[in-house]
Coordinates of C-alpha atoms in Angstrom, one line a residue:
M1203 CA 0.0 0.1 0.0
R1204 CA 1.8 3.4 -1.1
D1205 CA -0.3 5.6 1.2
R1206 CA 0.9 5.2 4.5
E1207 CA -2.2 6.7 6.4
I1208 CA -4.2 3.9 4.7
Q1209 CA -1.5 1.2 5.4
R1210 CA -1.8 2.4 9.2
H1211 CA -5.3 2.1 9.2
L1212 CA -5.4 -1.2 7.7
D1213 CA -2.8 -2.4 10.1
A1214 CA -4.6 -1.1 13.2
E1215 CA -7.8 -3.0 11.8
R1216 CA -5.7 -6.3 11.3
E1217 CA -4.7 -6.2 14.9
R1218 CA -7.8 -5.6 16.5
E1219 CA -9.5 -8.4 13.8
A1220 CA -12.0 -5.9 12.6
R1221 CA -12.2 -7.5 9.5
W1222 CA -12.4 -11.1 10.8
P1223 CA -16.2 -12.0 11.1
D1224 CA -17.3 -14.1 14.2
P1225 CA -17.4 -17.7 13.6
R1226 CA -21.4 -18.8 12.5
I1227 CA -22.6 -21.5 14.6
S1228 CA -25.6 -23.5 13.2
L1229 CA -27.4 -26.6 14.9
N1230 CA -30.0 -28.7 13.4
P1231 CA -33.3 -29.3 15.6
N1232 CA -33.5 -32.6 17.8
F1233 CA -37.0 -33.2 18.3
R1234 CA -38.0 -35.3 21.6
R1235 CA -38.9 -38.8 20.8
A1236 CA -41.9 -40.3 22.3
G1237 CA -41.6 -44.2 21.5
T1238 CA -41.9 -46.1 18.5
V1239 CA -45.0 -47.2 16.4
A1240 CA -44.7 -50.6 17.8
E1241 CA -44.9 -49.2 21.4
L1242 CA -48.0 -47.2 20.5
V1243 CA -49.9 -50.6 18.8
D1244 CA -48.8 -52.3 22.1
Q1245 CA -50.5 -49.4 24.0
G1246 CA -53.5 -49.5 21.6
L1247 CA -53.2 -46.0 20.3
L1248 CA -52.7 -47.5 16.8
H1249 CA -54.3 -50.6 15.0
R1250 CA -51.8 -53.8 14.9
E1251 CA -51.4 -53.3 11.1
C1252 CA -49.6 -50.0 11.7
R1253 CA -46.9 -52.0 13.2
R1254 CA -46.4 -53.7 9.8
Y1255 CA -46.9 -50.5 7.4
F1256 CA -44.7 -48.0 9.4
R1257 CA -41.3 -49.4 9.0
S1258 CA -38.0 -48.2 7.7
K1259 CA -37.7 -49.3 4.2
D1260 CA -35.0 -49.0 1.7
H1261 CA -36.8 -50.4 -1.6
E1262 CA -40.3 -52.0 -3.0
D1263 CA -39.1 -55.3 -1.7
D1264 CA -38.1 -54.3 1.8
P1265 CA -40.5 -55.0 4.4
G1266 CA -38.8 -52.7 6.8
S1267 CA -35.8 -53.5 9.2
R1268 CA -37.2 -51.7 12.2
T1269 CA -40.3 -49.7 13.5
L1270 CA -40.5 -46.1 12.9
T1271 CA -39.3 -43.8 15.8
L1272 CA -42.0 -41.0 16.6
H1273 CA -41.2 -37.5 17.7
R1274 CA -43.2 -36.1 20.6
H1275 CA -45.4 -34.1 18.1
Q1276 CA -46.3 -36.9 16.2
R1277 CA -47.6 -39.1 19.0
E1278 CA -49.6 -36.3 20.5
A1279 CA -51.0 -35.8 16.9
V1280 CA -52.2 -39.3 17.1
E1281 CA -53.5 -38.6 20.9
A1282 CA -55.7 -35.6 19.4
A1283 CA -57.0 -37.4 16.3
A1284 CA -58.1 -40.4 18.7
S1285 CA -60.0 -37.7 20.9
G1286 CA -62.3 -36.4 17.8
D1287 CA -60.5 -33.2 18.0
S1288 CA -59.5 -31.2 15.0
Y1289 CA -55.9 -29.5 15.1
V1290 CA -53.2 -27.7 13.7
L1291 CA -49.4 -28.7 14.0
T1292 CA -46.6 -26.3 13.2
T1293 CA -42.9 -27.5 13.6
G1294 CA -39.9 -27.2 11.7
T1295 CA -38.9 -28.4 8.3
G1296 CA -38.0 -32.0 8.4
S1297 CA -39.7 -33.0 11.5
G1298 CA -42.3 -35.3 9.9
K1299 CA -45.4 -33.4 9.8
S1300 CA -46.8 -35.4 7.3
L1301 CA -46.9 -38.5 9.8
A1302 CA -49.3 -36.2 12.0
Y1303 CA -52.1 -36.9 9.6
I1304 CA -51.1 -40.0 7.8
L1305 CA -50.7 -42.3 11.1
P1306 CA -54.3 -41.2 12.4
V1307 CA -55.7 -41.5 8.8
V1308 CA -54.3 -45.0 8.2
D1309 CA -55.4 -46.3 11.8
A1310 CA -59.1 -45.3 11.5
V1311 CA -59.1 -46.8 8.0
L1312 CA -57.9 -50.1 9.4
R1313 CA -60.1 -49.8 12.6
H1314 CA -63.3 -48.7 10.4
P1315 CA -62.9 -50.3 6.8
N1316 CA -65.0 -48.1 4.5
P1317 CA -65.0 -50.3 1.3
G1318 CA -65.8 -48.2 -1.9
G1319 CA -65.8 -45.3 0.3
I1320 CA -63.4 -42.4 0.5
S1321 CA -62.2 -41.8 4.3
A1322 CA -59.7 -38.9 4.0
I1323 CA -58.8 -36.1 1.5
V1324 CA -55.4 -34.7 1.8
V1325 CA -55.2 -31.2 0.0
Y1326 CA -52.1 -29.5 -1.1
P1327 CA -51.4 -26.1 -2.5
M1328 CA -48.8 -27.6 -5.1
N1329 CA -48.9 -30.5 -7.2
A1330 CA -45.1 -31.5 -6.3
L1331 CA -46.1 -31.8 -2.9
A1332 CA -49.0 -34.5 -3.6
N1333 CA -46.6 -36.2 -6.0
S1334 CA -43.9 -36.1 -3.1
Q1335 CA -46.5 -37.4 -0.5
Q1336 CA -47.9 -40.3 -3.0
H1337 CA -44.2 -41.6 -3.0
E1338 CA -44.3 -41.6 0.9
L1339 CA -47.6 -43.2 1.0
A1340 CA -46.3 -46.0 -1.2
R1341 CA -43.4 -46.8 0.8
Y1342 CA -45.5 -47.0 4.0
L1343 CA -48.5 -48.9 2.7
Q1344 CA -47.2 -50.8 -0.6
W1345 CA -43.2 -51.4 0.0
G1346 CA -42.5 -55.0 1.4
I1347 CA -46.4 -55.8 1.3
P1348 CA -48.0 -58.3 -0.7
E1349 CA -50.7 -56.6 -3.3
A1350 CA -53.6 -59.0 -1.7
E1351 CA -52.8 -57.9 2.0
R1352 CA -52.6 -54.0 1.2
R1353 CA -55.7 -52.9 3.4
V1354 CA -55.3 -49.2 2.8
T1355 CA -55.4 -47.7 -0.8
F1356 CA -54.6 -44.3 -1.9
A1357 CA -54.5 -42.3 -5.2
R1358 CA -53.5 -39.0 -6.7
Y1359 CA -56.1 -36.6 -8.4
T1360 CA -55.0 -33.2 -9.4
G1361 CA -55.5 -32.7 -12.8
Q1362 CA -52.0 -33.9 -14.1
E1363 CA -53.2 -37.4 -14.4
S1364 CA -53.8 -39.4 -17.9
L1365 CA -57.5 -39.8 -18.9
E1366 CA -57.0 -43.6 -18.2
R1367 CA -55.7 -42.9 -14.5
K1368 CA -58.3 -40.3 -13.7
T1369 CA -60.8 -43.2 -14.8
A1370 CA -59.3 -45.7 -12.6
V1371 CA -59.7 -43.4 -9.9
L1372 CA -63.1 -42.5 -10.5
R1373 CA -63.9 -46.2 -10.3
S1374 CA -61.9 -47.3 -7.6
K1375 CA -62.8 -44.9 -5.0
P1376 CA -59.5 -45.0 -2.7
D1377 CA -59.6 -44.7 1.2
I1378 CA -56.9 -41.7 0.9
L1379 CA -57.5 -39.2 -1.7
L1380 CA -54.6 -36.6 -2.5
T1381 CA -55.5 -33.4 -4.4
N1382 CA -55.0 -29.8 -4.5
Y1383 CA -57.6 -26.9 -3.6
V1384 CA -58.4 -26.1 -7.4
M1385 CA -59.3 -29.7 -8.3
L1386 CA -61.4 -30.1 -4.9
E1387 CA -63.5 -27.2 -6.1
Y1388 CA -63.6 -28.9 -9.5
L1389 CA -64.7 -32.2 -7.8
L1390 CA -67.7 -30.1 -6.0
T1391 CA -69.0 -28.4 -9.2
R1392 CA -68.3 -31.5 -12.0
P1393 CA -71.2 -33.5 -12.1
R1394 CA -69.5 -36.9 -13.1
E1395 CA -66.7 -36.5 -10.6
R1396 CA -68.9 -35.1 -8.0
E1397 CA -71.1 -38.3 -8.3
A1398 CA -68.3 -40.8 -8.3
L1399 CA -65.8 -39.0 -5.6
I1400 CA -67.9 -36.8 -3.6
G1401 CA -70.6 -39.4 -3.5
A1402 CA -68.0 -42.1 -2.0
A1403 CA -66.8 -39.5 0.3
Q1404 CA -70.3 -39.3 2.4
G1405 CA -69.5 -39.2 5.9
L1406 CA -65.8 -38.1 5.5
R1407 CA -63.8 -38.6 8.4
F1408 CA -60.8 -36.4 7.6
L1409 CA -59.8 -33.5 5.7
A1410 CA -55.9 -32.5 6.0
L1411 CA -54.3 -29.2 4.7
D1412 CA -50.8 -29.3 4.3
E1413 CA -48.9 -26.2 4.1
L1414 CA -51.7 -24.4 5.8
H1415 CA -49.8 -20.7 5.8
T1416 CA -50.3 -20.8 2.0
Y1417 CA -53.8 -20.0 2.3
R1418 CA -54.0 -16.4 3.4
G1419 CA -55.9 -13.2 2.2
R1420 CA -58.4 -13.8 -0.5
Q1421 CA -57.4 -17.4 -1.1
G1422 CA -57.5 -18.2 2.5
A1423 CA -61.0 -17.2 2.4
D1424 CA -61.9 -18.9 -0.6
V1425 CA -60.5 -22.4 0.8
A1426 CA -62.1 -21.4 3.9
L1427 CA -65.4 -21.5 2.3
L1428 CA -64.4 -24.5 0.3
V1429 CA -64.0 -26.5 3.3
R1430 CA -67.2 -25.9 4.5
R1431 CA -68.9 -26.7 1.2
L1432 CA -67.1 -30.0 1.0
R1433 CA -68.3 -30.5 4.7
D1434 CA -72.0 -30.1 3.9
A1435 CA -71.6 -32.0 0.5
C1436 CA -70.0 -35.2 2.3
A1437 CA -72.6 -34.9 5.2
A1438 CA -69.9 -34.9 7.5
P1439 CA -70.9 -32.7 10.5
Q1440 CA -68.1 -34.7 12.5
L1441 CA -65.4 -34.0 9.9
Q1442 CA -62.1 -34.0 11.6
C1443 CA -59.7 -31.2 9.9
I1444 CA -55.8 -31.3 10.3
G1445 CA -53.7 -28.8 9.1
T1446 CA -49.7 -28.5 9.0
S1447 CA -47.3 -25.6 8.6
A1448 CA -43.8 -25.1 9.0
T1449 CA -44.3 -21.2 9.4
M1450 CA -47.6 -20.5 11.0
A1451 CA -48.3 -17.7 13.4
S1452 CA -47.7 -18.0 17.0
A1453 CA -50.2 -19.2 19.7
A1454 CA -50.5 -15.7 21.0
T1455 CA -51.2 -14.3 17.3
F1456 CA -53.9 -16.8 16.8
A1457 CA -55.7 -16.4 20.2
R1458 CA -56.0 -12.4 19.2
C1459 CA -57.4 -13.7 15.8
L1460 CA -60.0 -15.7 17.7
R1461 CA -61.0 -12.8 20.1
R1462 CA -61.8 -10.7 17.1
S1463 CA -63.5 -13.5 15.2
P1464 CA -64.7 -16.6 16.9
G1465 CA -65.2 -18.7 14.2
C1466 CA -62.1 -20.7 13.0
W1467 CA -60.9 -22.2 9.7
W1468 CA -62.8 -24.8 9.1
G1469 CA -66.1 -23.4 10.9
R1470 CA -65.7 -24.9 14.3
R1471 CA -65.5 -23.1 17.5
A1472 CA -64.3 -23.6 21.1
W1473 CA -60.4 -24.3 20.1
R1474 CA -58.0 -25.5 22.9
D1475 CA -54.6 -24.0 23.0
W1476 CA -51.9 -26.5 23.6
S1477 CA -48.8 -24.4 23.3
C1478 CA -46.6 -23.6 26.2
R1479 CA -45.9 -20.3 27.7
P1480 CA -42.7 -19.5 29.7
G1481 CA -43.4 -20.3 33.4
S1482 CA -46.7 -21.6 32.8
R1483 CA -48.0 -24.4 35.0
R1484 CA -48.5 -26.3 31.7
T1485 CA -44.9 -25.7 30.6
R1486 CA -43.4 -27.1 34.1
R1487 CA -45.9 -30.0 33.6
R1488 CA -45.0 -31.2 30.1
R1489 CA -42.1 -29.9 28.1
R1490 CA -42.5 -29.9 24.4
S1491 CA -40.5 -30.5 21.3
S1492 CA -39.7 -27.2 18.9
R1493 CA -43.1 -26.5 17.7
T1494 CA -46.6 -24.5 18.3
W1495 CA -49.6 -26.7 18.3
W1496 CA -53.0 -25.9 18.5
S1497 CA -56.0 -28.3 18.7
G1498 CA -59.7 -27.8 18.8
G1499 CA -63.0 -29.5 19.0
S1500 CA -66.5 -28.9 17.7

């Protein structure tokens, strides 16, 4: 450096390490464990066939080397579903939110078979998410299971399927239907599809909405009304609604919204706040893994 004053300034900065950034430390969340699927089966929280389905599998012919280990929030989802409550689960990315509705739905289908009927509809904001979930369901419910012994069926109906595949879904009427909110609107308005799929969903037990935070503003209002129309069309007053998200508002924000408008997303009231506040008796009594959790009943 030719300019001595600038050189002295740079030397002084180097001495005090002004241009050396602090080290960045990043930690991956470790969610609290709450037993295995096999243990929940032994405790009567899940149907015995769940022990066979929900295992760690590597390929299509693999029956699974070990049972799945659940996080605390996944177990609480099973308990909330068993109570008949609707609930919303918010927890970080990669925390297994999909099992929060897959496990209760599969358990219900196994306990109360509905041949020729649809027991659950899962709604995604994007087809890519539906495609990914279809693969996950195949891994749990088909991999390593002989075709004749597969007791829970599922299908995707999002508009991207071929005519042959759409016809097969209309004819087969799976236990679990994967779709998006636009196609769900079409199912309620197109006569042929309404007759086949909505007709098969009479008394619908579960409606799950993944990535719930995407439904906001006008789109949120549209989907909220869509949920109510679906419930009426399916004659399902006891419909259990499940929402999952990684970026929903805090429990305090949600409570303020309820004070302003006592209704809720799917037209039910009397929500129960399961989130923990620092220093509360509930926090001391039951520590939770990293998420905010709401549950509500009718």
